[in-house]
Amino acid sequence: NRCIADTGILNEAGQCDEDDWEEVDPVDPPSLLIQDELHLLREEFGSFDSHYETLIQHLNRAFSDDTWHTKIVAATATIKGAEQQVEALYMKDTNVFPSPSPRLKQSFYAYAHPTRIQRRMLGALPRTLSRTYAIEKIHEEYARAIQEYRAAPETLYDALTQVSDEYTLEQAELPSDPTSLEAVIDDILDDYETQVSYHYSRDNTDLMKRVLRTLINVHLSDDGEPYYPLNGQLMT
């Protein structure tokens, strides 16, 4: 039923009288739910969200005599623990696509090159330090390293010659001429100079902006050359 009434004829409680109700035909419940960023629906947030997800499914079944079941398509940045997460959120079984490859470090879409590593993941677990202080030190020390190599590119080349790695400098095909080598290293540093800090709330973002202004840039400026302040930009 739905209420067809002008606001002027509502009762004192702001509701419709029974005479104002009109019979309407029901519509089908949602047939498809698309969930992006599934990896964010974990822990406290996931527990809170699961109440609404299962409520929607219960209403669908209740109003369709248990004949209507919404399909859910979810995209996630990490597939680890997907079965347990989907069961906790939706009380449903999971079909993962694309499926894991039978070969290690290889799938239908990509493979891991044995020597040409383009990304390394490093983790830091602060102990006896606040999370904010730990992030501040990581950004500051990273900036110092890049700025030192900017001021003396030859030190970066010397450091690379000491690295024991399957991917050798010969494979990098760096020029032997010092001037050309310095230009190439300078271009390489361009790819590493920009730092990205991801934050889950506006308050946390504002805190990081203050840390950049009052701590990181103050420390870099006070130390003088070859260090210089960073230019922070907010992206949403």
PDB file of N, CA and C in Angstrom, residues 9-90:
ATOM      1  N   ILE A   9      -3.949  17.230   4.366  1.00  0.00           N
ATOM      2  CA  ILE A   9      -4.971  16.355   4.935  1.00  0.00           C
ATOM      3  C   ILE A   9      -4.373  15.260   5.810  1.00  0.00           C
ATOM      4  N   LEU A  10      -3.086  15.365   6.139  1.00  0.00           N
ATOM      5  CA  LEU A  10      -2.481  14.405   7.057  1.00  0.00           C
ATOM      6  C   LEU A  10      -3.030  14.620   8.454  1.00  0.00           C
ATOM      7  N   ASN A  11      -3.085  13.554   9.242  1.00  0.00           N
ATOM      8  CA  ASN A  11      -3.593  13.688  10.604  1.00  0.00           C
ATOM      9  C   ASN A  11      -2.562  14.366  11.498  1.00  0.00           C
ATOM     10  N   GLU A  12      -2.901  14.487  12.770  1.00  0.00           N
ATOM     11  CA  GLU A  12      -2.029  15.224  13.688  1.00  0.00           C
ATOM     12  C   GLU A  12      -0.655  14.571  13.834  1.00  0.00           C
ATOM     13  N   ALA A  13      -0.602  13.281  13.649  1.00  0.00           N
ATOM     14  CA  ALA A  13       0.681  12.574  13.757  1.00  0.00           C
ATOM     15  C   ALA A  13       1.487  12.648  12.472  1.00  0.00           C
ATOM     16  N   GLY A  14       0.963  13.370  11.466  1.00  0.00           N
ATOM     17  CA  GLY A  14       1.660  13.468  10.198  1.00  0.00           C
ATOM     18  C   GLY A  14       1.553  12.224   9.366  1.00  0.00           C
ATOM     19  N   GLN A  15       0.515  11.405   9.596  1.00  0.00           N
ATOM     20  CA  GLN A  15       0.334  10.151   8.887  1.00  0.00           C
ATOM     21  C   GLN A  15      -0.955  10.171   8.075  1.00  0.00           C
ATOM     22  N   CYS A  16      -1.065   9.224   7.155  1.00  0.00           N
ATOM     23  CA  CYS A  16      -2.282   9.074   6.366  1.00  0.00           C
ATOM     24  C   CYS A  16      -3.319   8.282   7.161  1.00  0.00           C
ATOM     25  N   ASP A  17      -4.585   8.615   6.969  1.00  0.00           N
ATOM     26  CA  ASP A  17      -5.663   7.778   7.490  1.00  0.00           C
ATOM     27  C   ASP A  17      -5.847   6.574   6.575  1.00  0.00           C
ATOM     28  N   GLU A  18      -6.497   5.540   7.086  1.00  0.00           N
ATOM     29  CA  GLU A  18      -6.683   4.326   6.304  1.00  0.00           C
ATOM     30  C   GLU A  18      -7.442   4.593   5.010  1.00  0.00           C
ATOM     31  N   ASP A  19      -8.342   5.570   5.024  1.00  0.00           N
ATOM     32  CA  ASP A  19      -9.116   5.865   3.817  1.00  0.00           C
ATOM     33  C   ASP A  19      -8.236   6.391   2.690  1.00  0.00           C
ATOM     34  N   ASP A  20      -7.047   6.885   3.038  1.00  0.00           N
ATOM     35  CA  ASP A  20      -6.159   7.470   2.025  1.00  0.00           C
ATOM     36  C   ASP A  20      -5.196   6.448   1.421  1.00  0.00           C
ATOM     37  N   TRP A  21      -5.207   5.194   1.924  1.00  0.00           N
ATOM     38  CA  TRP A  21      -4.306   4.174   1.388  1.00  0.00           C
ATOM     39  C   TRP A  21      -4.813   3.660   0.054  1.00  0.00           C
ATOM     40  N   GLU A  22      -3.903   3.360  -0.823  1.00  0.00           N
ATOM     41  CA  GLU A  22      -4.256   2.865  -2.156  1.00  0.00           C
ATOM     42  C   GLU A  22      -3.462   1.602  -2.451  1.00  0.00           C
ATOM     43  N   GLU A  23      -4.120   0.597  -2.984  1.00  0.00           N
ATOM     44  CA  GLU A  23      -3.460  -0.648  -3.343  1.00  0.00           C
ATOM     45  C   GLU A  23      -2.558  -0.436  -4.562  1.00  0.00           C
ATOM     46  N   VAL A  24      -1.330  -0.957  -4.498  1.00  0.00           N
ATOM     47  CA  VAL A  24      -0.404  -0.870  -5.628  1.00  0.00           C
ATOM     48  C   VAL A  24       0.199  -2.245  -5.862  1.00  0.00           C
ATOM     49  N   ASP A  25       0.602  -2.491  -7.083  1.00  0.00           N
ATOM     50  CA  ASP A  25       1.256  -3.751  -7.407  1.00  0.00           C
ATOM     51  C   ASP A  25       2.710  -3.706  -6.941  1.00  0.00           C
ATOM     52  N   PRO A  26       3.201  -4.772  -6.335  1.00  0.00           N
ATOM     53  CA  PRO A  26       4.607  -4.784  -5.892  1.00  0.00           C
ATOM     54  C   PRO A  26       5.549  -4.864  -7.081  1.00  0.00           C
ATOM     55  N   VAL A  27       6.761  -4.415  -6.872  1.00  0.00           N
ATOM     56  CA  VAL A  27       7.801  -4.514  -7.894  1.00  0.00           C
ATOM     57  C   VAL A  27       8.838  -5.529  -7.428  1.00  0.00           C
ATOM     58  N   ASP A  28       9.611  -6.030  -8.372  1.00  0.00           N
ATOM     59  CA  ASP A  28      10.626  -7.021  -8.030  1.00  0.00           C
ATOM     60  C   ASP A  28      11.721  -6.400  -7.169  1.00  0.00           C
ATOM     61  N   PRO A  29      12.255  -7.147  -6.233  1.00  0.00           N
ATOM     62  CA  PRO A  29      13.415  -6.668  -5.470  1.00  0.00           C
ATOM     63  C   PRO A  29      14.630  -6.538  -6.390  1.00  0.00           C
ATOM     64  N   PRO A  30      15.711  -5.942  -5.904  1.00  0.00           N
ATOM     65  CA  PRO A  30      16.933  -5.851  -6.729  1.00  0.00           C
ATOM     66  C   PRO A  30      17.428  -7.243  -7.118  1.00  0.00           C
ATOM     67  N   SER A  31      17.796  -7.398  -8.371  1.00  0.00           N
ATOM     68  CA  SER A  31      18.302  -8.690  -8.831  1.00  0.00           C
ATOM     69  C   SER A  31      19.823  -8.762  -8.807  1.00  0.00           C
ATOM     70  N   LEU A  32      20.486  -7.592  -8.785  1.00  0.00           N
ATOM     71  CA  LEU A  32      21.948  -7.561  -8.827  1.00  0.00           C
ATOM     72  C   LEU A  32      22.461  -6.462  -7.917  1.00  0.00           C
ATOM     73  N   LEU A  33      23.419  -6.802  -7.077  1.00  0.00           N
ATOM     74  CA  LEU A  33      24.073  -5.835  -6.201  1.00  0.00           C
ATOM     75  C   LEU A  33      25.556  -5.816  -6.556  1.00  0.00           C
ATOM     76  N   ILE A  34      26.078  -4.649  -6.881  1.00  0.00           N
ATOM     77  CA  ILE A  34      27.495  -4.505  -7.234  1.00  0.00           C
ATOM     78  C   ILE A  34      28.212  -3.804  -6.086  1.00  0.00           C
ATOM     79  N   GLN A  35      29.162  -4.495  -5.489  1.00  0.00           N
ATOM     80  CA  GLN A  35      29.906  -3.981  -4.345  1.00  0.00           C
ATOM     81  C   GLN A  35      31.352  -3.716  -4.748  1.00  0.00           C
ATOM     82  N   ASP A  36      31.751  -2.453  -4.692  1.00  0.00           N
ATOM     83  CA  ASP A  36      33.145  -2.100  -4.961  1.00  0.00           C
ATOM     84  C   ASP A  36      33.908  -2.018  -3.641  1.00  0.00           C
ATOM     85  N   GLU A  37      35.226  -2.128  -3.724  1.00  0.00           N
ATOM     86  CA  GLU A  37      36.096  -1.999  -2.550  1.00  0.00           C
ATOM     87  C   GLU A  37      35.686  -2.972  -1.428  1.00  0.00           C
ATOM     88  N   LEU A  38      35.461  -4.213  -1.794  1.00  0.00           N
ATOM     89  CA  LEU A  38      35.028  -5.197  -0.798  1.00  0.00           C
ATOM     90  C   LEU A  38      36.036  -5.339   0.339  1.00  0.00           C
ATOM     91  N   HIS A  39      37.308  -5.134   0.044  1.00  0.00           N
ATOM     92  CA  HIS A  39      38.335  -5.312   1.073  1.00  0.00           C
ATOM     93  C   HIS A  39      38.187  -4.324   2.228  1.00  0.00           C
ATOM     94  N   LEU A  40      37.420  -3.242   2.034  1.00  0.00           N
ATOM     95  CA  LEU A  40      37.217  -2.276   3.114  1.00  0.00           C
ATOM     96  C   LEU A  40      36.150  -2.735   4.106  1.00  0.00           C
ATOM     97  N   LEU A  41      35.313  -3.682   3.706  1.00  0.00           N
ATOM     98  CA  LEU A  41      34.229  -4.147   4.579  1.00  0.00           C
ATOM     99  C   LEU A  41      34.747  -5.265   5.476  1.00  0.00           C
ATOM    100  N   ARG A  42      35.632  -4.909   6.378  1.00  0.00           N
ATOM    101  CA  ARG A  42      36.235  -5.873   7.293  1.00  0.00           C
ATOM    102  C   ARG A  42      36.157  -5.350   8.724  1.00  0.00           C
ATOM    103  N   GLU A  43      36.414  -6.237   9.644  1.00  0.00           N
ATOM    104  CA  GLU A  43      36.514  -5.901  11.063  1.00  0.00           C
ATOM    105  C   GLU A  43      35.264  -5.150  11.528  1.00  0.00           C
ATOM    106  N   GLU A  44      35.398  -4.023  12.244  1.00  0.00           N
ATOM    107  CA  GLU A  44      34.233  -3.345  12.806  1.00  0.00           C
ATOM    108  C   GLU A  44      33.281  -2.860  11.715  1.00  0.00           C
ATOM    109  N   PHE A  45      33.829  -2.295  10.652  1.00  0.00           N
ATOM    110  CA  PHE A  45      32.992  -1.789   9.568  1.00  0.00           C
ATOM    111  C   PHE A  45      32.232  -2.927   8.899  1.00  0.00           C
ATOM    112  N   GLY A  46      32.909  -4.045   8.690  1.00  0.00           N
ATOM    113  CA  GLY A  46      32.257  -5.197   8.086  1.00  0.00           C
ATOM    114  C   GLY A  46      31.161  -5.767   8.968  1.00  0.00           C
ATOM    115  N   SER A  47      31.406  -5.825  10.282  1.00  0.00           N
ATOM    116  CA  SER A  47      30.388  -6.324  11.203  1.00  0.00           C
ATOM    117  C   SER A  47      29.145  -5.442  11.172  1.00  0.00           C
ATOM    118  N   PHE A  48      29.350  -4.142  11.130  1.00  0.00           N
ATOM    119  CA  PHE A  48      28.227  -3.202  11.074  1.00  0.00           C
ATOM    120  C   PHE A  48      27.465  -3.350   9.763  1.00  0.00           C
ATOM    121  N   ASP A  49      28.196  -3.454   8.657  1.00  0.00           N
ATOM    122  CA  ASP A  49      27.563  -3.544   7.341  1.00  0.00           C
ATOM    123  C   ASP A  49      26.801  -4.851   7.159  1.00  0.00           C
ATOM    124  N   SER A  50      27.278  -5.932   7.761  1.00  0.00           N
ATOM    125  CA  SER A  50      26.644  -7.237   7.557  1.00  0.00           C
ATOM    126  C   SER A  50      25.196  -7.250   8.025  1.00  0.00           C
ATOM    127  N   HIS A  51      24.851  -6.434   9.033  1.00  0.00           N
ATOM    128  CA  HIS A  51      23.462  -6.369   9.486  1.00  0.00           C
ATOM    129  C   HIS A  51      22.546  -5.882   8.366  1.00  0.00           C
ATOM    130  N   TYR A  52      22.991  -4.885   7.620  1.00  0.00           N
ATOM    131  CA  TYR A  52      22.161  -4.329   6.547  1.00  0.00           C
ATOM    132  C   TYR A  52      22.137  -5.248   5.329  1.00  0.00           C
ATOM    133  N   GLU A  53      23.267  -5.873   5.036  1.00  0.00           N
ATOM    134  CA  GLU A  53      23.309  -6.778   3.886  1.00  0.00           C
ATOM    135  C   GLU A  53      22.334  -7.937   4.072  1.00  0.00           C
ATOM    136  N   THR A  54      22.354  -8.536   5.245  1.00  0.00           N
ATOM    137  CA  THR A  54      21.463  -9.673   5.492  1.00  0.00           C
ATOM    138  C   THR A  54      20.018  -9.223   5.667  1.00  0.00           C
ATOM    139  N   LEU A  55      19.781  -8.001   6.159  1.00  0.00           N
ATOM    140  CA  LEU A  55      18.415  -7.478   6.254  1.00  0.00           C
ATOM    141  C   LEU A  55      17.795  -7.340   4.867  1.00  0.00           C
ATOM    142  N   ILE A  56      18.562  -6.812   3.911  1.00  0.00           N
ATOM    143  CA  ILE A  56      18.059  -6.672   2.542  1.00  0.00           C
ATOM    144  C   ILE A  56      17.702  -8.037   1.966  1.00  0.00           C
ATOM    145  N   GLN A  57      18.554  -9.020   2.190  1.00  0.00           N
ATOM    146  CA  GLN A  57      18.269 -10.354   1.675  1.00  0.00           C
ATOM    147  C   GLN A  57      17.038 -10.961   2.346  1.00  0.00           C
ATOM    148  N   HIS A  58      16.878 -10.729   3.634  1.00  0.00           N
ATOM    149  CA  HIS A  58      15.699 -11.247   4.342  1.00  0.00           C
ATOM    150  C   HIS A  58      14.422 -10.619   3.790  1.00  0.00           C
ATOM    151  N   LEU A  59      14.431  -9.312   3.544  1.00  0.00           N
ATOM    152  CA  LEU A  59      13.251  -8.645   2.996  1.00  0.00           C
ATOM    153  C   LEU A  59      12.942  -9.161   1.595  1.00  0.00           C
ATOM    154  N   ASN A  60      13.985  -9.381   0.799  1.00  0.00           N
ATOM    155  CA  ASN A  60      13.768  -9.929  -0.544  1.00  0.00           C
ATOM    156  C   ASN A  60      13.050 -11.277  -0.482  1.00  0.00           C
ATOM    157  N   ARG A  61      13.519 -12.142   0.407  1.00  0.00           N
ATOM    158  CA  ARG A  61      12.901 -13.464   0.507  1.00  0.00           C
ATOM    159  C   ARG A  61      11.494 -13.386   1.089  1.00  0.00           C
ATOM    160  N   ALA A  62      11.319 -12.484   2.062  1.00  0.00           N
ATOM    161  CA  ALA A  62      10.014 -12.386   2.720  1.00  0.00           C
ATOM    162  C   ALA A  62       8.926 -11.901   1.769  1.00  0.00           C
ATOM    163  N   PHE A  63       9.254 -10.957   0.899  1.00  0.00           N
ATOM    164  CA  PHE A  63       8.251 -10.386   0.001  1.00  0.00           C
ATOM    165  C   PHE A  63       8.148 -11.135  -1.322  1.00  0.00           C
ATOM    166  N   SER A  64       8.987 -12.144  -1.510  1.00  0.00           N
ATOM    167  CA  SER A  64       8.902 -12.925  -2.750  1.00  0.00           C
ATOM    168  C   SER A  64       8.658 -14.405  -2.471  1.00  0.00           C
ATOM    169  N   ASP A  65       8.222 -14.716  -1.244  1.00  0.00           N
ATOM    170  CA  ASP A  65       7.975 -16.106  -0.853  1.00  0.00           C
ATOM    171  C   ASP A  65       9.214 -16.977  -1.079  1.00  0.00           C
ATOM    172  N   ASP A  66      10.360 -16.408  -0.775  1.00  0.00           N
ATOM    173  CA  ASP A  66      11.647 -17.119  -0.860  1.00  0.00           C
ATOM    174  C   ASP A  66      11.981 -17.572  -2.284  1.00  0.00           C
ATOM    175  N   THR A  67      11.513 -16.805  -3.265  1.00  0.00           N
ATOM    176  CA  THR A  67      11.821 -17.144  -4.663  1.00  0.00           C
ATOM    177  C   THR A  67      12.819 -16.179  -5.288  1.00  0.00           C
ATOM    178  N   TRP A  68      13.185 -15.122  -4.560  1.00  0.00           N
ATOM    179  CA  TRP A  68      14.056 -14.096  -5.136  1.00  0.00           C
ATOM    180  C   TRP A  68      15.354 -14.020  -4.344  1.00  0.00           C
ATOM    181  N   HIS A  69      16.460 -14.247  -5.027  1.00  0.00           N
ATOM    182  CA  HIS A  69      17.765 -14.208  -4.373  1.00  0.00           C
ATOM    183  C   HIS A  69      18.682 -13.282  -5.173  1.00  0.00           C
ATOM    184  N   THR A  70      19.087 -12.193  -4.560  1.00  0.00           N
ATOM    185  CA  THR A  70      19.919 -11.201  -5.230  1.00  0.00           C
ATOM    186  C   THR A  70      21.326 -11.746  -5.460  1.00  0.00           C
ATOM    187  N   LYS A  71      21.824 -11.570  -6.673  1.00  0.00           N
ATOM    188  CA  LYS A  71      23.212 -11.916  -6.967  1.00  0.00           C
ATOM    189  C   LYS A  71      24.111 -10.750  -6.578  1.00  0.00           C
ATOM    190  N   ILE A  72      25.289 -11.072  -6.099  1.00  0.00           N
ATOM    191  CA  ILE A  72      26.229 -10.046  -5.643  1.00  0.00           C
ATOM    192  C   ILE A  72      27.541 -10.208  -6.394  1.00  0.00           C
ATOM    193  N   VAL A  73      27.975  -9.118  -7.038  1.00  0.00           N
ATOM    194  CA  VAL A  73      29.267  -9.082  -7.718  1.00  0.00           C
ATOM    195  C   VAL A  73      30.140  -8.074  -6.975  1.00  0.00           C
ATOM    196  N   ALA A  74      31.278  -8.509  -6.496  1.00  0.00           N
ATOM    197  CA  ALA A  74      32.133  -7.647  -5.680  1.00  0.00           C
ATOM    198  C   ALA A  74      33.540  -7.598  -6.254  1.00  0.00           C
ATOM    199  N   ALA A  75      34.124  -6.409  -6.224  1.00  0.00           N
ATOM    200  CA  ALA A  75      35.521  -6.213  -6.628  1.00  0.00           C
ATOM    201  C   ALA A  75      36.348  -5.939  -5.378  1.00  0.00           C
ATOM    202  N   THR A  76      37.517  -6.530  -5.313  1.00  0.00           N
ATOM    203  CA  THR A  76      38.353  -6.380  -4.127  1.00  0.00           C
ATOM    204  C   THR A  76      39.812  -6.260  -4.522  1.00  0.00           C
ATOM    205  N   ALA A  77      40.590  -5.582  -3.688  1.00  0.00           N
ATOM    206  CA  ALA A  77      42.015  -5.414  -3.962  1.00  0.00           C
ATOM    207  C   ALA A  77      42.818  -6.616  -3.488  1.00  0.00           C
ATOM    208  N   THR A  78      42.271  -7.384  -2.581  1.00  0.00           N
ATOM    209  CA  THR A  78      42.964  -8.583  -2.102  1.00  0.00           C
ATOM    210  C   THR A  78      41.956  -9.700  -1.952  1.00  0.00           C
ATOM    211  N   ILE A  79      42.308 -10.862  -2.443  1.00  0.00           N
ATOM    212  CA  ILE A  79      41.369 -11.979  -2.461  1.00  0.00           C
ATOM    213  C   ILE A  79      41.571 -12.910  -1.279  1.00  0.00           C
ATOM    214  N   LYS A  80      42.560 -12.645  -0.443  1.00  0.00           N
ATOM    215  CA  LYS A  80      42.840 -13.525   0.683  1.00  0.00           C
ATOM    216  C   LYS A  80      41.669 -13.524   1.664  1.00  0.00           C
ATOM    217  N   GLY A  81      41.227 -14.702   2.049  1.00  0.00           N
ATOM    218  CA  GLY A  81      40.134 -14.812   3.008  1.00  0.00           C
ATOM    219  C   GLY A  81      38.782 -14.438   2.455  1.00  0.00           C
ATOM    220  N   ALA A  82      38.616 -14.496   1.122  1.00  0.00           N
ATOM    221  CA  ALA A  82      37.353 -14.069   0.508  1.00  0.00           C
ATOM    222  C   ALA A  82      36.185 -14.934   0.966  1.00  0.00           C
ATOM    223  N   GLU A  83      36.398 -16.238   1.088  1.00  0.00           N
ATOM    224  CA  GLU A  83      35.304 -17.134   1.471  1.00  0.00           C
ATOM    225  C   GLU A  83      34.746 -16.767   2.841  1.00  0.00           C
ATOM    226  N   GLN A  84      35.631 -16.548   3.809  1.00  0.00           N
ATOM    227  CA  GLN A  84      35.183 -16.210   5.155  1.00  0.00           C
ATOM    228  C   GLN A  84      34.525 -14.831   5.191  1.00  0.00           C
ATOM    229  N   GLN A  85      35.079 -13.875   4.438  1.00  0.00           N
ATOM    230  CA  GLN A  85      34.523 -12.525   4.442  1.00  0.00           C
ATOM    231  C   GLN A  85      33.125 -12.495   3.835  1.00  0.00           C
ATOM    232  N   VAL A  86      32.941 -13.155   2.693  1.00  0.00           N
ATOM    233  CA  VAL A  86      31.635 -13.168   2.032  1.00  0.00           C
ATOM    234  C   VAL A  86      30.607 -13.903   2.882  1.00  0.00           C
ATOM    235  N   GLU A  87      31.014 -14.978   3.524  1.00  0.00           N
ATOM    236  CA  GLU A  87      30.105 -15.702   4.412  1.00  0.00           C
ATOM    237  C   GLU A  87      29.653 -14.813   5.563  1.00  0.00           C
ATOM    238  N   ALA A  88      30.587 -14.031   6.139  1.00  0.00           N
ATOM    239  CA  ALA A  88      30.253 -13.162   7.264  1.00  0.00           C
ATOM    240  C   ALA A  88      29.378 -11.987   6.840  1.00  0.00           C
ATOM    241  N   LEU A  89      29.593 -11.464   5.638  1.00  0.00           N
ATOM    242  CA  LEU A  89      28.834 -10.296   5.183  1.00  0.00           C
ATOM    243  C   LEU A  89      27.464 -10.660   4.638  1.00  0.00           C
ATOM    244  N   TYR A  90      27.418 -11.679   3.778  1.00  0.00           N
ATOM    245  CA  TYR A  90      26.203 -11.964   3.013  1.00  0.00           C
ATOM    246  C   TYR A  90      25.598 -13.335   3.305  1.00  0.00           C
TER     247      TYR A  90
END
